[in-house]
Coordinates of C-alpha atoms in Angstrom, one line a residue:
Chain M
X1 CA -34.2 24.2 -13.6
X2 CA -34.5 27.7 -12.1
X3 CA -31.9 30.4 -12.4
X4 CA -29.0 31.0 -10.3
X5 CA -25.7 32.4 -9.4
X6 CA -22.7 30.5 -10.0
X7 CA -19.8 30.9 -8.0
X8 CA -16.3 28.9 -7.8
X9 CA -14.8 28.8 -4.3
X10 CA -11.0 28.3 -4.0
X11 CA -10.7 27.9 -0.3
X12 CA -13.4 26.8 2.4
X13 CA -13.0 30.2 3.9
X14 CA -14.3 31.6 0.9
X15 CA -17.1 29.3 0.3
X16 CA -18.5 30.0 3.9
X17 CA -18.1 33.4 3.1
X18 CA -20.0 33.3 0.0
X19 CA -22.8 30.7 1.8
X20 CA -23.1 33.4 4.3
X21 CA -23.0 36.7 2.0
X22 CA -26.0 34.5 0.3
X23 CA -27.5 35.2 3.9
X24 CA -28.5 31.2 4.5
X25 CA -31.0 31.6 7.6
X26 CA -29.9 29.6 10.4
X27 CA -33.2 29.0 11.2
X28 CA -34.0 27.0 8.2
X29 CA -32.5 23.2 7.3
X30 CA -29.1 23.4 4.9
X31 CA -31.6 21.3 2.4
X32 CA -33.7 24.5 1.9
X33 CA -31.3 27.0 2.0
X34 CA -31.2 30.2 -1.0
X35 CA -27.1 29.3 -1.0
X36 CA -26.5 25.9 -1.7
X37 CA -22.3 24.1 -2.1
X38 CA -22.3 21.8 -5.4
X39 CA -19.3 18.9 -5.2
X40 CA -20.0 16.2 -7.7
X41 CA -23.3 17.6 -8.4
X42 CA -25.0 14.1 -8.8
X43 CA -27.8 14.7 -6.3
X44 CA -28.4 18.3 -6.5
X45 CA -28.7 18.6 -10.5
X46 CA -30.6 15.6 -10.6
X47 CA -33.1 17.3 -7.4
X48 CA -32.7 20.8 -9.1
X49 CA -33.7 19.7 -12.5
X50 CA -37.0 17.9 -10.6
X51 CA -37.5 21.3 -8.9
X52 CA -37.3 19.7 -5.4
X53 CA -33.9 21.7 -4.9
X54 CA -34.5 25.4 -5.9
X55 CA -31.0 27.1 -4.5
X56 CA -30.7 30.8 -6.0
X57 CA -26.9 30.7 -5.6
X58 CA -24.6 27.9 -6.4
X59 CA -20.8 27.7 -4.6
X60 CA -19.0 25.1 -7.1
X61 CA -16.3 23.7 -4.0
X62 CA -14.7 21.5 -5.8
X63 CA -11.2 23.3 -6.9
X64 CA -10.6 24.2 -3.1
X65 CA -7.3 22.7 -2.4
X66 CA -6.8 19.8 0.2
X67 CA -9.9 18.3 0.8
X68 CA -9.9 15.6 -1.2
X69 CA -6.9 13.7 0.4
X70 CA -6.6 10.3 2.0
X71 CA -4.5 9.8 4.4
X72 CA -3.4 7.5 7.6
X73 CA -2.7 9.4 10.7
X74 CA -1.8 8.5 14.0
X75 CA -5.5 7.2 15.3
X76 CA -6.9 5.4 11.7
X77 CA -7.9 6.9 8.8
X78 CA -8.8 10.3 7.3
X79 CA -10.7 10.9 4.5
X80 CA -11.0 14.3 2.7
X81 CA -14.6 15.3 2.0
X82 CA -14.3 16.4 -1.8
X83 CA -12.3 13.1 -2.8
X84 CA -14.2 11.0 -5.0
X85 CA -16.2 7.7 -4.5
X86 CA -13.8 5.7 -7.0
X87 CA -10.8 7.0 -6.0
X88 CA -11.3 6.1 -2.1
X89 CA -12.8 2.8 -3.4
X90 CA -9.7 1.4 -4.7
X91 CA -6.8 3.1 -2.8
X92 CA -4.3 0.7 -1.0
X93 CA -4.9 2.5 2.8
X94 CA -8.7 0.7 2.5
X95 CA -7.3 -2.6 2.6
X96 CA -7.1 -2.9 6.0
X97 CA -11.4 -1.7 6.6
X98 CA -13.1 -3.9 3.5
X99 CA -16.2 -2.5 4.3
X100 CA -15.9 1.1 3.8
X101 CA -14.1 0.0 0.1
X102 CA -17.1 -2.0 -0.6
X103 CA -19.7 0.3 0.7
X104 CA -18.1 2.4 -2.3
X105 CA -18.1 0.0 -4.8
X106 CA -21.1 -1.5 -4.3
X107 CA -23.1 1.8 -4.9
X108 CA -24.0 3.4 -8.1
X109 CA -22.6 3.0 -11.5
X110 CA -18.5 3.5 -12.1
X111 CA -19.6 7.1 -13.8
X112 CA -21.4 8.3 -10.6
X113 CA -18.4 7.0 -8.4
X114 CA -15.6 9.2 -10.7
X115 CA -18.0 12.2 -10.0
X116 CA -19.8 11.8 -6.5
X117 CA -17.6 13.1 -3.5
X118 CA -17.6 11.6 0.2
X119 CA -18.8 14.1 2.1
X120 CA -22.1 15.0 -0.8
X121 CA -22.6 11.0 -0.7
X122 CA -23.4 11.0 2.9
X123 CA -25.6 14.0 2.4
X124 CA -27.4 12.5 -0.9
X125 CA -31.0 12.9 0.0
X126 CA -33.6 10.3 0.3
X127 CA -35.6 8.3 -3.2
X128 CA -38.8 8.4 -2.3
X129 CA -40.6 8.6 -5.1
X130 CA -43.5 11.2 -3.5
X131 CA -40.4 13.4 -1.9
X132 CA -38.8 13.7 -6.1
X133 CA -42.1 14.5 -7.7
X134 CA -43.6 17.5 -6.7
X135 CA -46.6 16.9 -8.3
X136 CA -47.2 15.3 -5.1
X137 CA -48.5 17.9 -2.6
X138 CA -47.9 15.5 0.5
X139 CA -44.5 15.5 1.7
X140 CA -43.4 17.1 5.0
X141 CA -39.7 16.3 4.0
X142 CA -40.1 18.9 1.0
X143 CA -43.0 20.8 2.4
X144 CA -43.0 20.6 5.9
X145 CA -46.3 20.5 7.5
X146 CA -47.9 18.7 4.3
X147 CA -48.2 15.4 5.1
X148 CA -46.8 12.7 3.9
X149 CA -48.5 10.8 0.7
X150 CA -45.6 7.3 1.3
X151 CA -47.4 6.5 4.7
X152 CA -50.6 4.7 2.8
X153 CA -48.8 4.9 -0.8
X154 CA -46.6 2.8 -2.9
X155 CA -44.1 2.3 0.2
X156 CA -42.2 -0.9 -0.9
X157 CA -38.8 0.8 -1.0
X158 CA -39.5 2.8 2.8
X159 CA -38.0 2.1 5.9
X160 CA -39.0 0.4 8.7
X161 CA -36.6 1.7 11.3
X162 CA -36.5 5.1 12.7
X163 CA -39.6 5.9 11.1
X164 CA -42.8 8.5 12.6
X165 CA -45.6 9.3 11.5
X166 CA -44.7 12.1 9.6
X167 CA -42.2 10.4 7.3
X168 CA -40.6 6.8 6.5
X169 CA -38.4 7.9 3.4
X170 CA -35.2 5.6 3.2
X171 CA -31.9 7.0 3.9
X172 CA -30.4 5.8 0.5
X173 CA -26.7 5.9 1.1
X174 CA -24.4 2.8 1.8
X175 CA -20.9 4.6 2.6
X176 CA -22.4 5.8 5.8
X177 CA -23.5 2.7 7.2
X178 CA -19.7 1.9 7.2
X179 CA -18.8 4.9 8.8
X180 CA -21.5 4.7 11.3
X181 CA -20.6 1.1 12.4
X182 CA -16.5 2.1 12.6
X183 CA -17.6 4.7 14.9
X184 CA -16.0 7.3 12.4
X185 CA -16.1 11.3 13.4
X186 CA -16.9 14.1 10.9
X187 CA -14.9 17.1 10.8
X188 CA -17.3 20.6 10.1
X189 CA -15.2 23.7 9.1
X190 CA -17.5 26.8 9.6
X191 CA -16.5 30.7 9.3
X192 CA -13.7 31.0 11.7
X193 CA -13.4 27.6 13.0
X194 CA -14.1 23.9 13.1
X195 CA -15.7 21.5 15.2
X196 CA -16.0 17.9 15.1
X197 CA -19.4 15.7 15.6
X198 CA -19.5 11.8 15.7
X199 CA -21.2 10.8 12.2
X200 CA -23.7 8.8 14.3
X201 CA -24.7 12.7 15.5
X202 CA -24.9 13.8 11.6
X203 CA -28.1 12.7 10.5
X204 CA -31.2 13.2 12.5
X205 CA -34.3 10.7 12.5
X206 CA -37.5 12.1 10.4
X207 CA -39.4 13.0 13.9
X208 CA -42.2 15.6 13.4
X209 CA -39.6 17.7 11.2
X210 CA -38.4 15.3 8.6
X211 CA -37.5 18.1 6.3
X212 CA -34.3 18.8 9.0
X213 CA -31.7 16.1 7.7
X214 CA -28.5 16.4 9.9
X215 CA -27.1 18.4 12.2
X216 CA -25.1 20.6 10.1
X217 CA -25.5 24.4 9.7
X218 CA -26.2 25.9 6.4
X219 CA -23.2 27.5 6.5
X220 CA -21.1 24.3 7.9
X221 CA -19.1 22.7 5.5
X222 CA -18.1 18.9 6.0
X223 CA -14.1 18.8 5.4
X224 CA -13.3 15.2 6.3
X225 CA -14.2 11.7 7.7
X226 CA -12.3 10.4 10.7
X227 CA -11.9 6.2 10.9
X228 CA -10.5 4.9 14.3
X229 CA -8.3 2.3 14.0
X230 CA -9.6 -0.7 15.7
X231 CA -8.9 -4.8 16.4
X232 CA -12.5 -5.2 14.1
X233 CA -11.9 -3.3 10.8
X234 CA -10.0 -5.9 8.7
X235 CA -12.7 -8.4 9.9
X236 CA -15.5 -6.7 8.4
X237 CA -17.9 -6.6 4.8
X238 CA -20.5 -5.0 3.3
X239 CA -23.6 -6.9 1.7
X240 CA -25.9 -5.7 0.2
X241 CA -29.5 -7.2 -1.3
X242 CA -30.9 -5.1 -3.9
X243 CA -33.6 -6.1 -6.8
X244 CA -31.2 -6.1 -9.3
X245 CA -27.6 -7.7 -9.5
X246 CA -25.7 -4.3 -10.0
X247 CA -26.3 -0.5 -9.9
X248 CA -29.2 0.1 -7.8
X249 CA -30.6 1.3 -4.2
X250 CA -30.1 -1.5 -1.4
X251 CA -33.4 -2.9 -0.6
X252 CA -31.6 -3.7 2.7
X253 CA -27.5 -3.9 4.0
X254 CA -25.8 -4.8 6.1
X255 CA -22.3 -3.2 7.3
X256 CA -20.9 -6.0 10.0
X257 CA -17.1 -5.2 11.5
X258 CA -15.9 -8.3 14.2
X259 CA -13.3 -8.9 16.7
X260 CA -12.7 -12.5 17.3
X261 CA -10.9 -14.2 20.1
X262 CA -8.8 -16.8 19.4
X263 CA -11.7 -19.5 20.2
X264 CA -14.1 -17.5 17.7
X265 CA -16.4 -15.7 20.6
X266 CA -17.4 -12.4 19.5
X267 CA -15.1 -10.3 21.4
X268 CA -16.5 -7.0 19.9
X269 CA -19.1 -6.3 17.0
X270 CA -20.2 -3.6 14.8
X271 CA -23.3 -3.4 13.3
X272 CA -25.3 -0.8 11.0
X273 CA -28.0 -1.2 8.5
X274 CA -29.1 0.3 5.0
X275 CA -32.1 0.4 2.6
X276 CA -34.4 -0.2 5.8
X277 CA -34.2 2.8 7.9
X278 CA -34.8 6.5 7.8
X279 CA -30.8 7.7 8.6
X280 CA -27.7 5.3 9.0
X281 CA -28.8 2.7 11.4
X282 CA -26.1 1.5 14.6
X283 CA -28.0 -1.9 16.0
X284 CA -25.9 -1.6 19.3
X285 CA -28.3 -4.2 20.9
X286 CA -27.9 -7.0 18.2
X287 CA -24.0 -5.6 18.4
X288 CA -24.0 -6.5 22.3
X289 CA -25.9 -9.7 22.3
X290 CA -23.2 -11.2 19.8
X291 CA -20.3 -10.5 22.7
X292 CA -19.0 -13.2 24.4
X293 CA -20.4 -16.1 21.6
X294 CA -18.6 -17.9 18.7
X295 CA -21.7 -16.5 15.6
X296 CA -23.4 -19.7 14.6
X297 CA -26.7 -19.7 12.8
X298 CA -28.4 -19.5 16.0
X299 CA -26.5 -16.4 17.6
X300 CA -26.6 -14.8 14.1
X301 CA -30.4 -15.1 14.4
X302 CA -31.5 -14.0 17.5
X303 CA -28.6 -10.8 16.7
X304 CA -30.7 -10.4 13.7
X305 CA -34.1 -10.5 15.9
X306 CA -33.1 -8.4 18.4
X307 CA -31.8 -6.2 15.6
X308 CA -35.4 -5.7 13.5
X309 CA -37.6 -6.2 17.2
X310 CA -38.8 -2.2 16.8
X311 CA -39.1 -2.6 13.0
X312 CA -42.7 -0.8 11.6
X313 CA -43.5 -1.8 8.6
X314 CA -46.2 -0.6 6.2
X315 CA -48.7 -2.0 3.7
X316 CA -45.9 -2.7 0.9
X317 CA -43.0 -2.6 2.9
X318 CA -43.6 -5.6 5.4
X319 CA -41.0 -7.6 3.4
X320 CA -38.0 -5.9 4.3
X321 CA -38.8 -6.9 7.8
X322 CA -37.3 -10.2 7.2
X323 CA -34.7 -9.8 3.8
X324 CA -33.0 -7.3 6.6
X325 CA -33.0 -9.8 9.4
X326 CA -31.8 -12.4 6.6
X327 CA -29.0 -10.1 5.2
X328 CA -27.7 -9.3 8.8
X329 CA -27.7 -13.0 9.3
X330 CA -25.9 -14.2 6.6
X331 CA -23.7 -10.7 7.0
X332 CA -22.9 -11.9 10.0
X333 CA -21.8 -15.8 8.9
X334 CA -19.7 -14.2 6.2
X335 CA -18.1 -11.7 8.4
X336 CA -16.8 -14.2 11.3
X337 CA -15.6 -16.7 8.3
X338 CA -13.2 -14.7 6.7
X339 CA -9.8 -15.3 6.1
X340 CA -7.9 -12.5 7.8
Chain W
X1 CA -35.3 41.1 -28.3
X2 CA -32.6 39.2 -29.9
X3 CA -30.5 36.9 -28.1
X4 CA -27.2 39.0 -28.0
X5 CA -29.3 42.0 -26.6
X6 CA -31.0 39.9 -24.2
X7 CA -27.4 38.9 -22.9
X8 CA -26.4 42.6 -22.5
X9 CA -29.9 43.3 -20.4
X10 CA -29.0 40.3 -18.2
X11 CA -25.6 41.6 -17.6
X12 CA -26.4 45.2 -17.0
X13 CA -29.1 43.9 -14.8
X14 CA -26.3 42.0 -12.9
X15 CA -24.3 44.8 -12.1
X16 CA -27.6 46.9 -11.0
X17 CA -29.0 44.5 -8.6
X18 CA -27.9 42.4 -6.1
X19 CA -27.3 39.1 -6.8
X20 CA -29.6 37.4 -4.7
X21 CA -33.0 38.7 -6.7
X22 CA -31.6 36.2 -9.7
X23 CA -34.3 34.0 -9.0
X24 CA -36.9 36.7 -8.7
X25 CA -35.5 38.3 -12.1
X26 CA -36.3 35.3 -13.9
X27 CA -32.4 34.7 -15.0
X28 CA -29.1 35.1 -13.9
X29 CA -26.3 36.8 -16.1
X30 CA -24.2 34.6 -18.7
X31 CA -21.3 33.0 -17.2
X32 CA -17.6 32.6 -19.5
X33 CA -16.3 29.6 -19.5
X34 CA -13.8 28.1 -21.7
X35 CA -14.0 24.1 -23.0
X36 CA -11.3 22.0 -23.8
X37 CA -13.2 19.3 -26.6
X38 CA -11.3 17.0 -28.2
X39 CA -8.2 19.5 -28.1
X40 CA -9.9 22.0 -29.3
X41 CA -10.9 25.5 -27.0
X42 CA -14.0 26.5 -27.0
X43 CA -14.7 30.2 -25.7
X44 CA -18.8 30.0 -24.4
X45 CA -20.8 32.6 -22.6
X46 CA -23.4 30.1 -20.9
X47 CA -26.5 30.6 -18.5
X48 CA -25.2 28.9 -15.4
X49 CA -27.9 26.4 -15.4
X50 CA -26.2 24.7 -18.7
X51 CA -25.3 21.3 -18.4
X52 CA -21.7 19.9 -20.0
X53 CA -24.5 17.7 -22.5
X54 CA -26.5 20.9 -23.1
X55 CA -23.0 23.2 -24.1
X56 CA -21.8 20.0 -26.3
X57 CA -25.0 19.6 -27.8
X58 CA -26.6 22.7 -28.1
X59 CA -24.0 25.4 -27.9
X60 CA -20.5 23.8 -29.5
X61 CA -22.8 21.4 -31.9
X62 CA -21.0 17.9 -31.2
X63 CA -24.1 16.3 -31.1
X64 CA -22.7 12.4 -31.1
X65 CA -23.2 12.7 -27.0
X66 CA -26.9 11.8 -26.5
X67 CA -29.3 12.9 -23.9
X68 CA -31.6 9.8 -22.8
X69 CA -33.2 10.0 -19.3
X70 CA -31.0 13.5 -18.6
X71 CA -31.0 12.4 -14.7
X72 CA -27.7 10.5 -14.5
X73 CA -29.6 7.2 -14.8
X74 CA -28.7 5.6 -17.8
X75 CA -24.9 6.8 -19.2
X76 CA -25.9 7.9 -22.6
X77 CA -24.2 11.0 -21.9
X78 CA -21.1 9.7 -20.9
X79 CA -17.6 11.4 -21.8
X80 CA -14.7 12.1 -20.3
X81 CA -13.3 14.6 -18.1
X82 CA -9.2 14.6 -17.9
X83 CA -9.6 11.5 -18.5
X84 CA -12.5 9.9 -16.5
X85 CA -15.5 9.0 -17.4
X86 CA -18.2 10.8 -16.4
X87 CA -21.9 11.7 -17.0
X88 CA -22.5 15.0 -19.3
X89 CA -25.9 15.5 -17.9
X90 CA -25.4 15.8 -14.2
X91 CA -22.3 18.3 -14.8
X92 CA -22.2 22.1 -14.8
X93 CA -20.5 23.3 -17.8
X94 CA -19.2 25.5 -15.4
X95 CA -17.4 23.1 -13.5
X96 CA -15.5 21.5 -16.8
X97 CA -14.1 25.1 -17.0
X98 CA -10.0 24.4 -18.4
X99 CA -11.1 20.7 -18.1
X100 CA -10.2 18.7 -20.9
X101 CA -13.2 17.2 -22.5
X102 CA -12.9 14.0 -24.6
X103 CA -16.5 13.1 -26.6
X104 CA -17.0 10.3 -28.9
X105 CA -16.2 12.5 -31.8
X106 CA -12.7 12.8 -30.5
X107 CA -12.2 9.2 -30.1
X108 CA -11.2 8.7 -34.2
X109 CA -7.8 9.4 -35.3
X110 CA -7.0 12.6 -37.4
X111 CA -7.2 10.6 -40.4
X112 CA -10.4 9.4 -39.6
X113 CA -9.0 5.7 -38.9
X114 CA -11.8 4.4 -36.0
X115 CA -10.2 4.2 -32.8
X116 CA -10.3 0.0 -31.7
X117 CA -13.2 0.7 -29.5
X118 CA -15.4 2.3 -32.3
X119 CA -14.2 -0.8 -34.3
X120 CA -14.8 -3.5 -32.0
X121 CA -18.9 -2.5 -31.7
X122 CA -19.0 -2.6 -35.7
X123 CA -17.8 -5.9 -35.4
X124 CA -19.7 -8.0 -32.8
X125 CA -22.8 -6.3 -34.0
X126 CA -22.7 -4.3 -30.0
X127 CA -25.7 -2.0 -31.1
X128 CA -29.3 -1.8 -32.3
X129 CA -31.3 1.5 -32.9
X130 CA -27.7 3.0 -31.6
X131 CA -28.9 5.8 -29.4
X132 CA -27.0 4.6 -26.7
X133 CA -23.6 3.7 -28.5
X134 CA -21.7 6.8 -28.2
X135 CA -22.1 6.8 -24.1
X136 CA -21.4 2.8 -24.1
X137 CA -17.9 3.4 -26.2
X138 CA -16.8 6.3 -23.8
X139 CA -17.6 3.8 -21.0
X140 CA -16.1 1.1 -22.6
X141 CA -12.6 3.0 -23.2
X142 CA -12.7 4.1 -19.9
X143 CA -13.2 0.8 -18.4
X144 CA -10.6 -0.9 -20.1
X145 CA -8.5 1.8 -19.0
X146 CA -9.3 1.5 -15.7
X147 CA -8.5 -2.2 -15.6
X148 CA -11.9 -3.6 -15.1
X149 CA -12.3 -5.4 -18.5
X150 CA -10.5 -8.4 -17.3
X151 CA -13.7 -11.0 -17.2
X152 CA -17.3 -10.8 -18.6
X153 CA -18.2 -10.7 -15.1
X154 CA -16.0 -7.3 -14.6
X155 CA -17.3 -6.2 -17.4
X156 CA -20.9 -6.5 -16.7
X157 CA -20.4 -4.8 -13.5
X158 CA -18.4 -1.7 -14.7
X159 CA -20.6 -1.5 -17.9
X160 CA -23.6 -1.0 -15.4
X161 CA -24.0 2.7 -15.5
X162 CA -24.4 2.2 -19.4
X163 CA -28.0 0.9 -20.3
X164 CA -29.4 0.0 -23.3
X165 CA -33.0 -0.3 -24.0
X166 CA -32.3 -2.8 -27.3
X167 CA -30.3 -5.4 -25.2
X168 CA -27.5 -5.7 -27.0
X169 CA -25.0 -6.4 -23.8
X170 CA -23.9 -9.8 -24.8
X171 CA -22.4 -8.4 -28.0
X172 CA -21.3 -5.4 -26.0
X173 CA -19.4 -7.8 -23.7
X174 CA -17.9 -9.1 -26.6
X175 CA -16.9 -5.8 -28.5
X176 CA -15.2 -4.9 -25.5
X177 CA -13.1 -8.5 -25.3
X178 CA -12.2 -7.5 -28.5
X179 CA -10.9 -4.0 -28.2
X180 CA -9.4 -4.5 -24.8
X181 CA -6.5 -6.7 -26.4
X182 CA -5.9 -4.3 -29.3
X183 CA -5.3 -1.6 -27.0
X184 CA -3.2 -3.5 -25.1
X185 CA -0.7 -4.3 -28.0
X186 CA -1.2 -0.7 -29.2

């Protein structure tokens, strides 16, 4: 691991202004910047000890004050950034949206959930295997303008949505695809002020600068997750197909949230995928061709079709093609079944 | 240049130059941080980049926490932190500053009576080479704790951050069947 500064921020205000002292460049991605925030520290040590993340100055955030509550409010639910995977995971306000709680539990190992922190899980950065070693020249995501060594490599575990040709790393994460399919908000604190982005706006889709993650600012802070309350949260799951039974990336998921008339027709639906796209995945078209139908195998199917129809598979990855349609299938069965 | 002296250069260097050139300088000044192990404080003056594993380890000398793959991967370097269990190797020493650290070697009463858990693995034969024991007991206390040790189901899951390379998760499962009802009565 390379040298750097430690510091220990007490408020936000003073972490933005030691980010910014640190002089992060705003022209450059937050992922490259000299200043970097640590919260549970479960990505960035792991990145930083594989020299992938070289920050010169370190702003420890976790004793600021505030940020790690949960709490209802008026419109849903509001999530502090700095509170902790397991802590969210079982507290009794998740009961009434299932899938966020299991899009918690499901990921990692019980350790990695005590330490990892909301808003640094939704930033975790991607497992490809050529972006973690950089013995591996090619990889535009680490070294922009390099190339990319997963295209014709040992792809199995990339995505096949959202994909270019510069980069088709997996956007590993499972908490975001239920915050993307509850149409959550993210609050951003940044020197002076605050602004608020939906999380479908957070991450941004590899293009021709996969190395530029998300929206955010180098010296933007995430402060909090905002859940609308809505008729489809308590109807909704999170299933997810990996290669083995328990701690491990999601080959594919699915994150499915329904409203049901009283006949059983698909009133409204929520959709988003994992494991098979490059950022958290909203299938709005599968979402709208399930309205106005009762979700048999059939409707479940051609959801699932329209779902995968722009999926681009490569050599190794062709597979998850149809273990995604198959997951948002059954997702889909289990979701309108449930006893609510 | 001996070691102490070397920490004096560092430190005069970090009140000459700006902080940002820490990387360039090839170090960055020794950080204080005081431990809480096993209720015991422990004063350090640690590089920054020092992991909680590293200052157990190599700078307090309570070596029963092992390092295996050192990327938060396997759980051999679990302990706890106020409480939780958590891994040594993907934590800043920095950040357990005033924490309260509990490692395997605190688990054992003061008169060296083996704590239920400790017990429990002798019993059911829940290790082989034992590399990864020490991380699997602070685990195991942690998930009985928690209240996931209520099936071997439960178990399995919340025991899945802990592996071990010699297979001995059946008897593992059964050490912690064991304990789980002596700490209850206890």
């Amino acid at each position: 691991m390379r040298p750097f500064i430690y510091h220990r921020a007490t408020s936000d205000s003073a972490a933005l202004q030691t980010v910014i002292g640190g002089a992060a460049p705003r022209d450059q991605p937050p992922t490259s910047a000299r200043a970097q925030f640590i919260a549970g520290g479960t990505t960035m040590l792991d990145l930083m000890k594989l020299d992938v993340m070289r920050p010169s100055e370190v702003i420890d955030i976790n004793r600021i004050a505030g940020l790690d509550q949960v709490e209802k409010t008026p419109d849903g639910l509001r999530l502090g950034a700095l509170a902790r995977m397991a802590d969210v995971a079982r507290h009794p306000l998740l009961a009434d949206y299932p899938v966020i709680a299991q899009s918690l539990t499901l990921a990692a190992s019980p350790q990695l959930r005590n330490m990892a922190t909301l808003g640094g899980n939704v930033l975790q950065r991607t497992r490809c295997t050529y972006f973690r070693d950089p013995s591996w020249k090619a990889c535009n995501k680490r070294d922009p303008g390099s190339g990319c060594a997963a295209l014709d490599g040992f792809n199995r575990s990339h995505a096949v949505l959202g994909v270019s040709d510069h980069c088709i790393a997996t956007y590993p994460g499972d908490f975001a695809q239920a915050l993307i399919a509850l149409d959550a908000l993210v609050e951003i604190r940044r020197q002076g002020g605050e602004r608020v982005l939906a999380f479908a706006d957070l991450h941004r889709k590899p293009g021709d600068r996969p190395d530029i993650e998300t929206a955010l600012a180098p010296d933007e802070l995430i402060a909090a997750f905002r859940v609308p309350a809505a008729p489809w949260t308590r109807r909704s799951l999170y299933l997810k197909i990996r290669d083995r039974q328990s701690y491990e990336f999601a080959l594919a998921s699915a994150a499915v949230a329904l409203d049901l008339a009283g006949d059983g027709a698909v009133r409204q639906a929520r959709i988003a995928l994992g494991g098979v796209a490059t950022v958290p995945w909203r299938a709005r078209e599968a979402e709208a061709a399930l309205v106005g139908h009762k979700v048999a195998d059939d409707v479940a199917q051609r959801a699932a079709e329209i779902a995968f129809r722009d999926a681009q598979p490569r050599r190794r990855n062709a597979f998850k093609v149809e273990l995604g349609r198959r997951a948002l299938q059954r997702a889909l069965l289990e979701t309108a079944s449930l006893e609510i | 240049m001996s070691s102490a002296a070397l920490s004096v250069a560092k430190e005069a260097a970090a009140e000459t130059t700006p902080p940002s050139s820490a990387a360039e300088r090839g170090g960055a000044p020794l950080a204080n941080v005081s431990l809480e192990i096993n209720g015991r404080t422990y004063p350090l003056a640690l590089d920054p980049r020092t992991t909680l594993l590293d200052a157990l380890r190599e700078h307090v000398g309570l070596t029963g926490t092992k390092k295996g793959c050192d990327h938060g991967q396997c759980g051999a370097c679990t302990v706890l932190v106020d409480g939780r269990r958590v891994l040594s190797c993907l934590t800043l020493a920095l950040m357990a500053d005033g924490e309260s650290v509990t490692t395997i070697e605190g688990l054992a009463g003061p008169d060296g009576a083996l704590h239920p858990m400790q017990q429990a693995f002798i019993d059911k034969d829940a290790f082989q080479c034992g590399y990864c024991t020490p991380g699997q007991i602070m685990s195991a206390v942690a998930c009985v704790e928690e209240g996931h040790a209520n099936t071997d189901a439960e178990i399995r899951e919340y025991m899945s951050g802990n592996l071990c390379r010699c297979a001995a998760y059946p008897n593992i499962v059964a050490a912690i069947n064991q304990a789980k009802h002596e700490l209850k009565r206890a």
